[in-house]
Amino acid sequence: MKNLRILLTILLCLTAQHIMQAQQQFNKTDDDATFTIKGLVREVDTYNPVVDVNIQVNGGSYTSTSLSGEFRINVKIGDEIMISHKDFETIYYTVKSHDDLTVEVHALIEDAYVKKIKTKSNSFKSTIDSAVFYKKISAEKSIQFITESIPKSTSVKQNAEAFEVLADVYMYWKQYDLAVTNYRISLNNVNATDVNLKLAKAYFKNKNHQESLAIYNSFKTSDLSNWQNVIRYEGLGDVYAQINQNNKATQAYTEGLKVATTNQILPKITDLNSKLGEVYNSEGKKAKAEVLLENSVALAAQENKTREVEQKIKFADFQNVNQSYDQEIKTRKEIIKDIAVIEKDSVIANESNITKQKQNYKIGNAYFLQKEYKEAIPYLEKSIEEADKKEDLIVKKDATKKLTDVYVESGNFSEAKLMFDEYVKTVDQLYIKKEQEISQAARFNKSIAEKQNRIATLETDRKLTLSQVELSEEKNKSQQLIIYSLIGGLFLLAVTAYLMFKYIKQQKLANNLLALKSLRSQMNPHFIFNALNSVNSFIATNDERTANKYLSDFSKLMRAVLENSEEDFIPLQKEIELIELYTKLEHFRFKDKFEYTINIDKTIDIEAYQIPPMLLQPYIENAVWHGLRYKNDMGLLEISITKIQKGVIAITIADNGIGRKKSKSLKTQNQQKHNSKGLGNIKKRVSILNQMYKDKVDVFIDDNTTEGDVGTKVVVTLKKD
């Protein structure tokens, strides 16, 4: 018991020191100070300075480079510098320190392919070829070439081709709603089967399942080629699998497999075996699924090594789901050897499943699930090492967290502490990276929106021009065509505006989800720190048996917190169980300071309500730590859930502690900042959730009484879905 107490004390102190240092660094007032940063812009190969480069700070400061390529500009920590010039891609840099900045750029030297295109006539075909070439390299360049191609179009067929290529670009860059819009424009010019199939897939990707099914089911088998029939059946299977109609998905995949097998369309035979296996596995038909997935691996091996590895990973995932951990480990070890072969000839992006860091992590996880902790450690360490090399913060975060769990489960608390510190550090780095990605995504989306509006305008102008040509030939007819063209153009602009509004709304939702995840990742270390504080203090003042009971309840609380931490909302019943357990633990520690009651109106169906996880606990924590524990006499904490009106309840947390004003006067400056940040986190979460779910949650804080120890009352108003 003595050794356990010492170990937990050391762990608490080290954790406190790390978090306090991180907070101090984060909250430094120096970050707001303006200073001058010096910089140099030069070419990466020749080291020649680049003159007249535009340097602009998001705060408004502006300058340009001199003849020596140098510049000076006033900034502060966190500012974003935009470095732009006609001869290279615009660079965005976030100021993190006072250090001088050296920017090395690659000049936009045209490759042989582009030079060849420019030597041809400035035709529609050459411009479209350029757009196709840049499709996977730069969305903005590809769209720009398409914009240039539309005025050069001399027929409805060419116009259809331009919008089909534009939709293909949007599909590649996952802008599915815009892809739908432009495939439809293409089809309005020329009704082509392949484009209809692409439109059906775009609807599926955009989660318009009924529209996707309508297109796939509108085809007749006799009107399609063998390849098109396979694509159609596969698409049908994908939609049915997504909406959990497994019988129809199985039927569609099976029909597609028959056509692909009869006509020896090998890539699709592989894909359909794999997808059928996944459907059977979701239905619990493990034996059938295993045979099909093994077939897909064997078939993929006949194509190329990358395809083989992709199917092996799906097979390994199947083994994991079915708890065949030994077989999974064996499969993933083979995969790592295969990846080494692939890496000799190509670069594998971190987003791909075919990375060593992901496979090493999953091997370590499989050993962990079997409680073979000694075997798990080297693979998790290797995953972290590989993730560091590839700058893959997501895998590094998962691997360090899993390695922390391994050390905790194996009783190696000192190593667990080191790994937990690394995990916190990685989470902070990942949070910064995600913020930068959001900023870059916003700029990308704005640029795409501007180009799409420009293309819509060009299409309208093109229609008007055609109408004017016909006007000289047939006045009466042409007048009607002009009117229809104007109406069609206005309708197209209206549709485009609506789709852009819908797209921006979707992006805002994605940004809100990322922000919520970031706020939750900040709450968990804060909660764990405070909880460990309670554990340590209690162990220092109680006997071993009571301490063990306390630790057992604490572990249940931690498990509940971690299980709920990834959700935006959880059932109110779970949140009540969590606060009952937390309040019980706090009362266990401060028996001589307060009593508590939890009253729930029996007419309320608490299973019908949803609440953000960990919303109530911080207010209970504040009531105990900043109000009740400073009272000279016995305090009272009252938690009640009452019905306000139909579909609306109030959760009240009231205490008769010393009150907010008196509590604030007792705190140190650092404690005040810490508490403010914790409550601010809750306010941000509630604000974002109310934007997403239409004012579902409201929080009101006031004094509980007007005399003596005024206490504090928090009222959380919650609406039913």
Short mmCIF file of C-alpha atoms in Angstrom, two decimals, residues 16-470:
data_model
loop_
_atom_site.label_atom_id
_atom_site.label_comp_id
_atom_site.label_asym_id
_atom_site.label_seq_id
_atom_site.Cartn_x
_atom_site.Cartn_y
_atom_site.Cartn_z
CA ALA A 16 0.44 18.26 -12.86
CA GLN A 17 3.83 19.70 -13.77
CA HIS A 18 3.43 18.74 -17.43
CA ILE A 19 -0.08 20.15 -17.77
CA MET A 20 0.76 23.37 -15.90
CA GLN A 21 3.77 23.94 -18.14
CA ALA A 22 1.65 23.32 -21.22
CA GLN A 23 -1.02 25.72 -20.00
CA GLN A 24 1.51 28.41 -19.12
CA GLN A 25 3.07 28.16 -22.55
CA PHE A 26 -0.32 28.23 -24.21
CA ASN A 27 -1.54 31.24 -22.22
CA LYS A 28 1.64 33.34 -22.43
CA THR A 29 0.73 36.99 -22.75
CA ASP A 30 3.82 37.45 -24.92
CA ASP A 31 1.87 35.84 -27.76
CA ASP A 32 -0.04 39.07 -28.17
CA ALA A 33 3.15 41.16 -28.56
CA THR A 34 4.03 42.40 -32.04
CA PHE A 35 7.58 41.92 -33.31
CA THR A 36 9.48 42.14 -36.59
CA ILE A 37 10.31 38.94 -38.42
CA LYS A 38 13.00 38.86 -41.10
CA GLY A 39 12.72 36.55 -44.07
CA LEU A 40 14.34 35.45 -47.31
CA VAL A 41 12.68 33.98 -50.42
CA ARG A 42 14.93 32.02 -52.81
CA GLU A 43 14.74 29.23 -55.38
CA VAL A 44 15.38 25.78 -53.96
CA ASP A 45 17.80 24.62 -56.67
CA THR A 46 19.80 27.74 -57.58
CA TYR A 47 19.48 29.66 -54.28
CA ASN A 48 18.76 32.76 -56.43
CA PRO A 49 16.68 35.39 -54.57
CA VAL A 50 13.12 35.94 -55.80
CA VAL A 51 12.26 39.63 -56.24
CA ASP A 52 8.87 41.36 -55.75
CA VAL A 53 7.27 38.50 -53.83
CA ASN A 54 4.07 39.67 -52.09
CA ILE A 55 4.23 39.17 -48.30
CA GLN A 56 0.93 39.72 -46.50
CA VAL A 57 -0.18 39.05 -42.90
CA ASN A 58 -3.77 38.14 -42.09
CA GLY A 59 -3.82 41.14 -39.74
CA GLY A 60 -3.28 43.51 -42.68
CA SER A 61 0.47 44.20 -42.80
CA TYR A 62 1.97 44.06 -46.29
CA THR A 63 5.43 44.22 -47.90
CA SER A 64 7.44 42.70 -50.78
CA THR A 65 10.91 41.22 -51.19
CA SER A 66 13.87 43.38 -52.18
CA LEU A 67 16.47 42.71 -54.91
CA SER A 68 18.21 40.38 -52.46
CA GLY A 69 14.95 38.45 -51.87
CA GLU A 70 14.70 39.70 -48.27
CA PHE A 71 11.77 41.19 -46.37
CA ARG A 72 10.81 42.47 -42.91
CA ILE A 73 7.26 42.55 -41.58
CA ASN A 74 5.50 43.10 -38.23
CA VAL A 75 3.73 39.99 -36.88
CA LYS A 76 2.71 38.26 -33.68
CA ILE A 77 2.62 34.59 -32.68
CA GLY A 78 -0.24 32.80 -34.45
CA ASP A 79 -0.40 35.17 -37.43
CA GLU A 80 -0.61 33.61 -40.89
CA ILE A 81 1.72 34.94 -43.59
CA MET A 82 0.68 34.59 -47.26
CA ILE A 83 3.68 34.44 -49.63
CA SER A 84 2.56 34.81 -53.27
CA HIS A 85 4.15 35.38 -56.68
CA LYS A 86 3.20 34.66 -60.28
CA ASP A 87 6.09 32.18 -60.68
CA PHE A 88 5.26 29.76 -57.84
CA GLU A 89 2.35 28.34 -55.89
CA THR A 90 1.12 30.55 -53.00
CA ILE A 91 2.57 29.50 -49.62
CA TYR A 92 0.85 29.94 -46.23
CA TYR A 93 2.99 29.99 -43.09
CA THR A 94 1.84 30.28 -39.44
CA VAL A 95 4.21 32.24 -37.15
CA LYS A 96 5.28 30.05 -34.22
CA SER A 97 8.44 31.83 -32.94
CA HIS A 98 10.67 34.90 -33.34
CA ASP A 99 13.10 32.99 -35.59
CA ASP A 100 14.03 34.33 -39.02
CA LEU A 101 12.21 32.73 -41.94
CA THR A 102 13.77 31.20 -45.06
CA VAL A 103 11.32 30.25 -47.83
CA GLU A 104 12.62 27.98 -50.60
CA VAL A 105 10.34 27.73 -53.62
CA HIS A 106 10.08 25.70 -56.80
CA ALA A 107 9.47 27.87 -59.85
CA LEU A 108 6.54 26.81 -62.02
CA ILE A 109 8.64 25.29 -64.82
CA GLU A 110 6.40 23.68 -67.42
CA ASP A 111 7.00 20.00 -67.97
CA ALA A 112 7.32 18.36 -71.35
CA TYR A 113 3.68 17.33 -71.40
CA VAL A 114 2.37 20.86 -70.89
CA LYS A 115 4.87 22.28 -73.42
CA LYS A 116 3.62 19.79 -75.95
CA ILE A 117 0.03 20.85 -75.34
CA LYS A 118 0.91 24.53 -75.76
CA THR A 119 2.53 23.88 -79.11
CA LYS A 120 -0.78 22.60 -80.45
CA SER A 121 -3.53 24.88 -81.64
CA ASN A 122 -5.37 26.64 -78.84
CA SER A 123 -8.35 24.33 -79.28
CA PHE A 124 -11.09 22.93 -77.05
CA LYS A 125 -9.46 19.48 -77.14
CA SER A 126 -6.04 20.69 -76.00
CA THR A 127 -7.57 22.66 -73.11
CA ILE A 128 -9.63 19.67 -71.95
CA ASP A 129 -6.50 17.46 -72.16
CA SER A 130 -4.74 19.91 -69.84
CA ALA A 131 -7.66 19.76 -67.40
CA VAL A 132 -7.52 15.95 -67.35
CA PHE A 133 -3.73 16.03 -66.82
CA TYR A 134 -4.04 18.27 -63.75
CA LYS A 135 -7.08 16.48 -62.28
CA LYS A 136 -5.11 14.61 -59.58
CA ILE A 137 -2.40 17.26 -59.19
CA SER A 138 -4.25 20.56 -58.70
CA ALA A 139 -8.03 20.98 -58.59
CA GLU A 140 -7.74 24.73 -59.12
CA LYS A 141 -5.58 24.40 -62.26
CA SER A 142 -7.80 21.70 -63.71
CA ILE A 143 -10.95 23.79 -63.14
CA GLN A 144 -9.23 26.83 -64.66
CA PHE A 145 -8.52 24.89 -67.88
CA ILE A 146 -12.17 23.75 -67.98
CA THR A 147 -13.26 27.38 -67.54
CA GLU A 148 -11.13 28.29 -70.57
CA SER A 149 -12.52 25.39 -72.60
CA ILE A 150 -16.21 26.30 -72.33
CA PRO A 151 -16.05 29.44 -74.57
CA LYS A 152 -14.14 27.33 -77.14
CA SER A 153 -16.90 24.71 -77.27
CA THR A 154 -18.47 24.50 -80.72
CA SER A 155 -21.09 21.81 -80.10
CA VAL A 156 -23.34 20.37 -77.40
CA LYS A 157 -21.14 17.26 -77.39
CA GLN A 158 -18.06 19.28 -76.47
CA ASN A 159 -20.03 21.19 -73.88
CA ALA A 160 -21.17 17.90 -72.34
CA GLU A 161 -17.57 16.65 -72.29
CA ALA A 162 -16.37 19.82 -70.49
CA PHE A 163 -18.93 19.46 -67.70
CA GLU A 164 -18.30 15.71 -67.42
CA VAL A 165 -14.57 16.36 -66.89
CA LEU A 166 -15.43 19.09 -64.36
CA ALA A 167 -17.65 16.65 -62.45
CA ASP A 168 -14.85 14.04 -62.57
CA VAL A 169 -12.51 16.58 -60.95
CA TYR A 170 -15.02 17.28 -58.20
CA MET A 171 -15.50 13.53 -57.61
CA TYR A 172 -11.73 13.04 -57.21
CA TRP A 173 -11.53 15.90 -54.68
CA LYS A 174 -14.63 14.62 -52.82
CA GLN A 175 -16.88 17.60 -53.65
CA TYR A 176 -19.79 15.26 -54.36
CA ASP A 177 -22.64 17.79 -54.41
CA LEU A 178 -20.83 19.84 -57.06
CA ALA A 179 -20.11 16.64 -59.00
CA VAL A 180 -23.86 15.90 -59.06
CA THR A 181 -24.60 19.40 -60.39
CA ASN A 182 -22.12 19.19 -63.24
CA TYR A 183 -22.94 15.61 -64.30
CA ARG A 184 -26.54 16.77 -64.62
CA ILE A 185 -25.46 19.75 -66.76
CA SER A 186 -23.46 17.37 -68.96
CA LEU A 187 -26.51 15.12 -69.35
CA ASN A 188 -28.66 18.10 -70.27
CA ASN A 189 -26.38 18.53 -73.29
CA VAL A 190 -25.92 14.85 -74.22
CA ASN A 191 -27.65 11.93 -72.49
CA ALA A 192 -24.80 9.37 -72.20
CA THR A 193 -24.97 6.03 -70.35
CA ASP A 194 -21.50 6.33 -68.78
CA VAL A 195 -22.29 9.79 -67.42
CA ASN A 196 -25.58 8.51 -65.97
CA LEU A 197 -23.64 5.77 -64.17
CA LYS A 198 -21.22 8.39 -62.84
CA LEU A 199 -24.15 10.54 -61.68
CA ALA A 200 -25.64 7.56 -59.82
CA LYS A 201 -22.31 7.04 -58.03
CA ALA A 202 -22.05 10.77 -57.21
CA TYR A 203 -25.54 10.66 -55.68
CA PHE A 204 -24.45 7.65 -53.60
CA LYS A 205 -21.30 9.41 -52.41
CA ASN A 206 -23.40 12.48 -51.52
CA LYS A 207 -25.74 10.21 -49.50
CA ASN A 208 -28.68 10.77 -51.87
CA HIS A 209 -29.47 7.06 -51.81
CA GLN A 210 -32.95 7.10 -53.34
CA GLU A 211 -31.81 9.24 -56.29
CA SER A 212 -28.90 6.85 -56.84
CA LEU A 213 -31.18 3.80 -56.79
CA ALA A 214 -33.61 5.47 -59.19
CA ILE A 215 -30.88 5.91 -61.82
CA TYR A 216 -29.40 2.41 -61.42
CA ASN A 217 -32.85 0.80 -61.63
CA SER A 218 -33.80 2.86 -64.71
CA PHE A 219 -31.31 0.94 -66.91
CA LYS A 220 -32.21 -2.13 -68.92
CA THR A 221 -29.61 -4.90 -68.89
CA SER A 222 -29.88 -5.29 -72.67
CA ASP A 223 -28.97 -1.62 -73.23
CA LEU A 224 -25.66 -1.86 -71.35
CA SER A 225 -22.27 -3.34 -72.22
CA ASN A 226 -20.84 -6.09 -70.00
CA TRP A 227 -18.59 -3.59 -68.19
CA GLN A 228 -21.48 -1.16 -67.67
CA ASN A 229 -23.69 -3.96 -66.30
CA VAL A 230 -21.00 -4.88 -63.76
CA ILE A 231 -20.68 -1.21 -62.72
CA ARG A 232 -24.47 -0.97 -62.37
CA TYR A 233 -24.80 -4.11 -60.22
CA GLU A 234 -21.85 -3.07 -58.06
CA GLY A 235 -23.37 0.40 -57.59
CA LEU A 236 -26.73 -1.10 -56.61
CA GLY A 237 -25.00 -3.38 -54.12
CA ASP A 238 -23.10 -0.44 -52.61
CA VAL A 239 -26.30 1.56 -52.06
CA TYR A 240 -28.25 -1.37 -50.59
CA ALA A 241 -25.34 -2.26 -48.30
CA GLN A 242 -25.18 1.35 -47.11
CA ILE A 243 -28.90 1.43 -46.20
CA ASN A 244 -28.67 -2.04 -44.54
CA GLN A 245 -30.76 -3.94 -47.10
CA ASN A 246 -28.31 -6.84 -47.08
CA ASN A 247 -30.45 -9.30 -49.05
CA LYS A 248 -30.75 -6.91 -51.98
CA ALA A 249 -27.05 -6.02 -51.71
CA THR A 250 -26.11 -9.71 -51.85
CA GLN A 251 -28.36 -10.25 -54.87
CA ALA A 252 -26.88 -7.26 -56.75
CA TYR A 253 -23.25 -8.20 -56.01
CA THR A 254 -23.94 -11.83 -57.02
CA GLU A 255 -25.43 -10.77 -60.38
CA GLY A 256 -22.48 -8.47 -61.00
CA LEU A 257 -20.04 -11.26 -60.14
CA LYS A 258 -21.71 -13.59 -62.66
CA VAL A 259 -21.30 -11.05 -65.45
CA ALA A 260 -17.71 -10.22 -64.45
CA THR A 261 -16.76 -13.93 -64.23
CA THR A 262 -18.37 -14.81 -67.56
CA ASN A 263 -16.53 -12.00 -69.31
CA GLN A 264 -13.27 -12.29 -67.31
CA ILE A 265 -13.35 -8.72 -65.95
CA LEU A 266 -10.69 -9.56 -63.36
CA PRO A 267 -10.55 -6.32 -61.31
CA LYS A 268 -14.30 -6.44 -60.72
CA ILE A 269 -14.24 -10.14 -59.86
CA THR A 270 -11.82 -9.24 -57.07
CA ASP A 271 -13.89 -6.26 -55.86
CA LEU A 272 -17.20 -8.13 -55.88
CA ASN A 273 -15.79 -11.14 -54.01
CA SER A 274 -14.53 -8.73 -51.36
CA LYS A 275 -17.79 -6.79 -51.08
CA LEU A 276 -19.89 -9.96 -50.93
CA GLY A 277 -17.64 -11.21 -48.14
CA GLU A 278 -18.18 -7.99 -46.20
CA VAL A 279 -21.97 -8.28 -46.52
CA TYR A 280 -21.97 -11.92 -45.40
CA ASN A 281 -19.75 -11.04 -42.45
CA SER A 282 -22.16 -8.27 -41.38
CA GLU A 283 -24.93 -10.91 -41.42
CA GLY A 284 -22.87 -13.27 -39.24
CA LYS A 285 -22.18 -15.76 -42.05
CA LYS A 286 -18.51 -16.06 -41.15
CA ALA A 287 -17.66 -19.18 -43.17
CA LYS A 288 -19.06 -17.80 -46.45
CA ALA A 289 -17.39 -14.45 -45.84
CA GLU A 290 -14.01 -16.06 -45.17
CA VAL A 291 -14.08 -18.04 -48.43
CA LEU A 292 -14.97 -14.98 -50.49
CA LEU A 293 -12.36 -12.76 -48.86
CA GLU A 294 -9.68 -15.41 -49.38
CA ASN A 295 -10.74 -15.58 -53.04
CA SER A 296 -10.40 -11.79 -53.36
CA VAL A 297 -6.82 -11.97 -52.03
CA ALA A 298 -5.88 -14.72 -54.50
CA LEU A 299 -7.48 -12.86 -57.41
CA ALA A 300 -5.84 -9.56 -56.48
CA ALA A 301 -2.45 -11.28 -56.48
CA GLN A 302 -2.94 -11.94 -60.20
CA GLU A 303 -3.28 -8.17 -60.82
CA ASN A 304 -0.50 -6.44 -58.88
CA LYS A 305 1.11 -6.31 -55.46
CA THR A 306 -0.77 -3.18 -54.32
CA ARG A 307 -4.17 -4.73 -55.06
CA GLU A 308 -3.11 -7.89 -53.24
CA VAL A 309 -2.12 -5.93 -50.13
CA GLU A 310 -5.38 -3.95 -50.18
CA GLN A 311 -7.39 -7.18 -50.12
CA LYS A 312 -5.13 -8.71 -47.47
CA ILE A 313 -5.87 -5.73 -45.23
CA LYS A 314 -9.62 -6.29 -45.68
CA PHE A 315 -9.08 -9.95 -44.80
CA ALA A 316 -7.07 -9.00 -41.70
CA ASP A 317 -9.84 -6.61 -40.64
CA PHE A 318 -12.32 -9.48 -41.03
CA GLN A 319 -10.13 -11.65 -38.78
CA ASN A 320 -10.00 -8.86 -36.22
CA VAL A 321 -13.79 -8.42 -36.15
CA ASN A 322 -14.19 -12.16 -35.62
CA GLN A 323 -11.50 -12.20 -32.88
CA SER A 324 -9.17 -14.50 -34.83
CA TYR A 325 -6.23 -12.56 -33.48
CA ASP A 326 -3.48 -15.12 -34.15
CA GLN A 327 -4.48 -15.35 -37.82
CA GLU A 328 -4.80 -11.55 -38.00
CA ILE A 329 -1.27 -11.10 -36.64
CA LYS A 330 0.09 -13.58 -39.16
CA THR A 331 -1.69 -11.83 -42.05
CA ARG A 332 -0.52 -8.37 -41.04
CA LYS A 333 3.10 -9.51 -40.71
CA GLU A 334 2.88 -10.69 -44.33
CA ILE A 335 1.37 -7.33 -45.26
CA ILE A 336 4.32 -5.43 -43.75
CA LYS A 337 6.73 -7.47 -45.89
CA ASP A 338 4.62 -6.71 -48.98
CA ILE A 339 4.56 -2.99 -48.17
CA ALA A 340 8.37 -2.97 -48.11
CA VAL A 341 8.31 -4.30 -51.68
CA ILE A 342 5.76 -1.69 -52.82
CA GLU A 343 7.73 1.17 -51.25
CA LYS A 344 10.72 0.41 -53.46
CA ASP A 345 8.79 1.63 -56.51
CA SER A 346 6.26 4.12 -55.16
CA VAL A 347 5.48 6.56 -52.35
CA ILE A 348 2.57 5.59 -50.09
CA ALA A 349 0.53 8.46 -48.63
CA ASN A 350 -0.35 8.49 -44.93
CA GLU A 351 -4.06 8.48 -45.82
CA SER A 352 -3.68 5.01 -47.34
CA ASN A 353 -4.28 1.85 -45.29
CA ILE A 354 -1.12 0.45 -46.87
CA THR A 355 1.35 1.94 -44.39
CA LYS A 356 3.72 0.18 -42.04
CA GLN A 357 2.74 2.38 -39.11
CA LYS A 358 -0.93 1.39 -39.36
CA GLN A 359 -0.21 -2.31 -39.72
CA ASN A 360 2.30 -2.36 -36.84
CA TYR A 361 -0.29 -0.58 -34.70
CA LYS A 362 -2.95 -3.15 -35.54
CA ILE A 363 -0.57 -6.03 -34.75
CA GLY A 364 0.17 -4.42 -31.39
CA ASN A 365 -3.56 -3.97 -30.81
CA ALA A 366 -4.24 -7.63 -31.61
CA TYR A 367 -1.62 -8.73 -29.06
CA PHE A 368 -3.14 -6.28 -26.55
CA LEU A 369 -6.62 -7.75 -27.04
CA GLN A 370 -5.10 -11.17 -26.24
CA LYS A 371 -3.42 -9.65 -23.16
CA GLU A 372 0.00 -10.56 -24.58
CA TYR A 373 1.46 -7.25 -23.47
CA LYS A 374 5.13 -8.16 -23.85
CA GLU A 375 4.60 -9.06 -27.52
CA ALA A 376 2.49 -5.93 -28.15
CA ILE A 377 5.12 -3.41 -27.00
CA PRO A 378 7.72 -3.74 -29.83
CA TYR A 379 5.05 -3.45 -32.56
CA LEU A 380 3.49 -0.36 -30.98
CA GLU A 381 6.97 1.16 -30.59
CA LYS A 382 7.69 0.38 -34.24
CA SER A 383 4.36 2.00 -35.21
CA ILE A 384 5.33 5.18 -33.34
CA GLU A 385 8.78 5.16 -34.97
CA GLU A 386 7.32 4.76 -38.47
CA ALA A 387 4.64 7.39 -37.78
CA ASP A 388 7.36 9.83 -36.69
CA LYS A 389 9.29 9.24 -39.92
CA LYS A 390 6.17 9.77 -42.05
CA GLU A 391 4.80 12.62 -39.85
CA ASP A 392 1.59 10.66 -39.34
CA LEU A 393 0.25 12.26 -36.14
CA ILE A 394 -3.04 10.34 -36.18
CA VAL A 395 -1.39 6.91 -36.03
CA LYS A 396 1.20 8.20 -33.55
CA LYS A 397 -1.61 9.41 -31.28
CA ASP A 398 -3.40 6.05 -31.43
CA ALA A 399 -0.18 4.05 -30.94
CA THR A 400 1.03 6.11 -27.95
CA LYS A 401 -2.42 5.82 -26.35
CA LYS A 402 -2.46 2.07 -26.89
CA LEU A 403 1.11 1.71 -25.57
CA THR A 404 0.04 3.67 -22.47
CA ASP A 405 -2.79 1.16 -21.98
CA VAL A 406 -0.35 -1.75 -22.40
CA TYR A 407 1.99 -0.38 -19.73
CA VAL A 408 -0.92 0.31 -17.37
CA GLU A 409 -2.34 -3.19 -17.82
CA SER A 410 1.12 -4.75 -17.31
CA GLY A 411 1.73 -2.66 -14.16
CA ASN A 412 4.60 -0.58 -15.56
CA PHE A 413 3.31 2.80 -14.34
CA SER A 414 6.53 4.76 -14.89
CA GLU A 415 6.58 3.87 -18.61
CA ALA A 416 2.83 4.48 -18.76
CA LYS A 417 3.41 8.00 -17.44
CA LEU A 418 6.07 8.69 -20.10
CA MET A 419 3.81 7.39 -22.85
CA PHE A 420 0.85 9.40 -21.55
CA ASP A 421 2.96 12.58 -21.67
CA GLU A 422 3.89 11.75 -25.27
CA TYR A 423 0.21 11.12 -26.04
CA VAL A 424 -0.80 14.54 -24.65
CA LYS A 425 1.99 16.19 -26.65
CA THR A 426 0.87 14.41 -29.84
CA VAL A 427 -2.78 15.39 -29.28
CA ASP A 428 -1.69 19.05 -28.97
CA GLN A 429 0.32 18.79 -32.21
CA LEU A 430 -2.60 17.10 -33.99
CA TYR A 431 -4.97 19.83 -32.79
CA ILE A 432 -2.70 22.54 -34.26
CA LYS A 433 -2.44 20.59 -37.53
CA LYS A 434 -6.21 20.19 -37.76
CA GLU A 435 -6.68 23.94 -37.26
CA GLN A 436 -4.31 24.58 -40.16
CA GLU A 437 -6.14 22.03 -42.31
CA ILE A 438 -9.47 23.73 -41.58
CA SER A 439 -7.98 27.08 -42.64
CA GLN A 440 -6.59 25.55 -45.85
CA ALA A 441 -9.90 23.79 -46.55
CA ALA A 442 -11.77 27.08 -46.16
CA ARG A 443 -9.47 28.76 -48.70
CA PHE A 444 -9.85 25.80 -51.08
CA ASN A 445 -13.64 25.83 -50.77
CA LYS A 446 -13.79 29.58 -51.39
CA SER A 447 -11.64 29.23 -54.51
CA ILE A 448 -13.75 26.30 -55.80
CA ALA A 449 -16.97 28.25 -55.19
CA GLU A 450 -15.68 31.26 -57.14
CA LYS A 451 -14.61 29.10 -60.08
CA GLN A 452 -17.90 27.17 -60.12
CA ASN A 453 -19.88 30.44 -60.21
CA ARG A 454 -17.66 31.66 -63.06
CA ILE A 455 -18.34 28.45 -65.03
CA ALA A 456 -22.10 28.74 -64.43
CA THR A 457 -21.97 32.30 -65.77
CA LEU A 458 -19.99 31.18 -68.83
CA GLU A 459 -22.57 28.48 -69.56
CA THR A 460 -25.33 31.05 -69.35
CA ASP A 461 -23.40 33.43 -71.62
CA ARG A 462 -22.81 30.63 -74.12
CA LYS A 463 -26.52 29.91 -74.33
CA LEU A 464 -27.28 33.59 -74.81
CA THR A 465 -24.70 33.84 -77.61
CA LEU A 466 -26.23 30.88 -79.44
CA SER A 467 -29.62 32.51 -79.13
CA GLN A 468 -28.33 35.73 -80.63
CA VAL A 469 -26.92 33.83 -83.65
CA GLU A 470 -30.25 32.19 -84.30
#
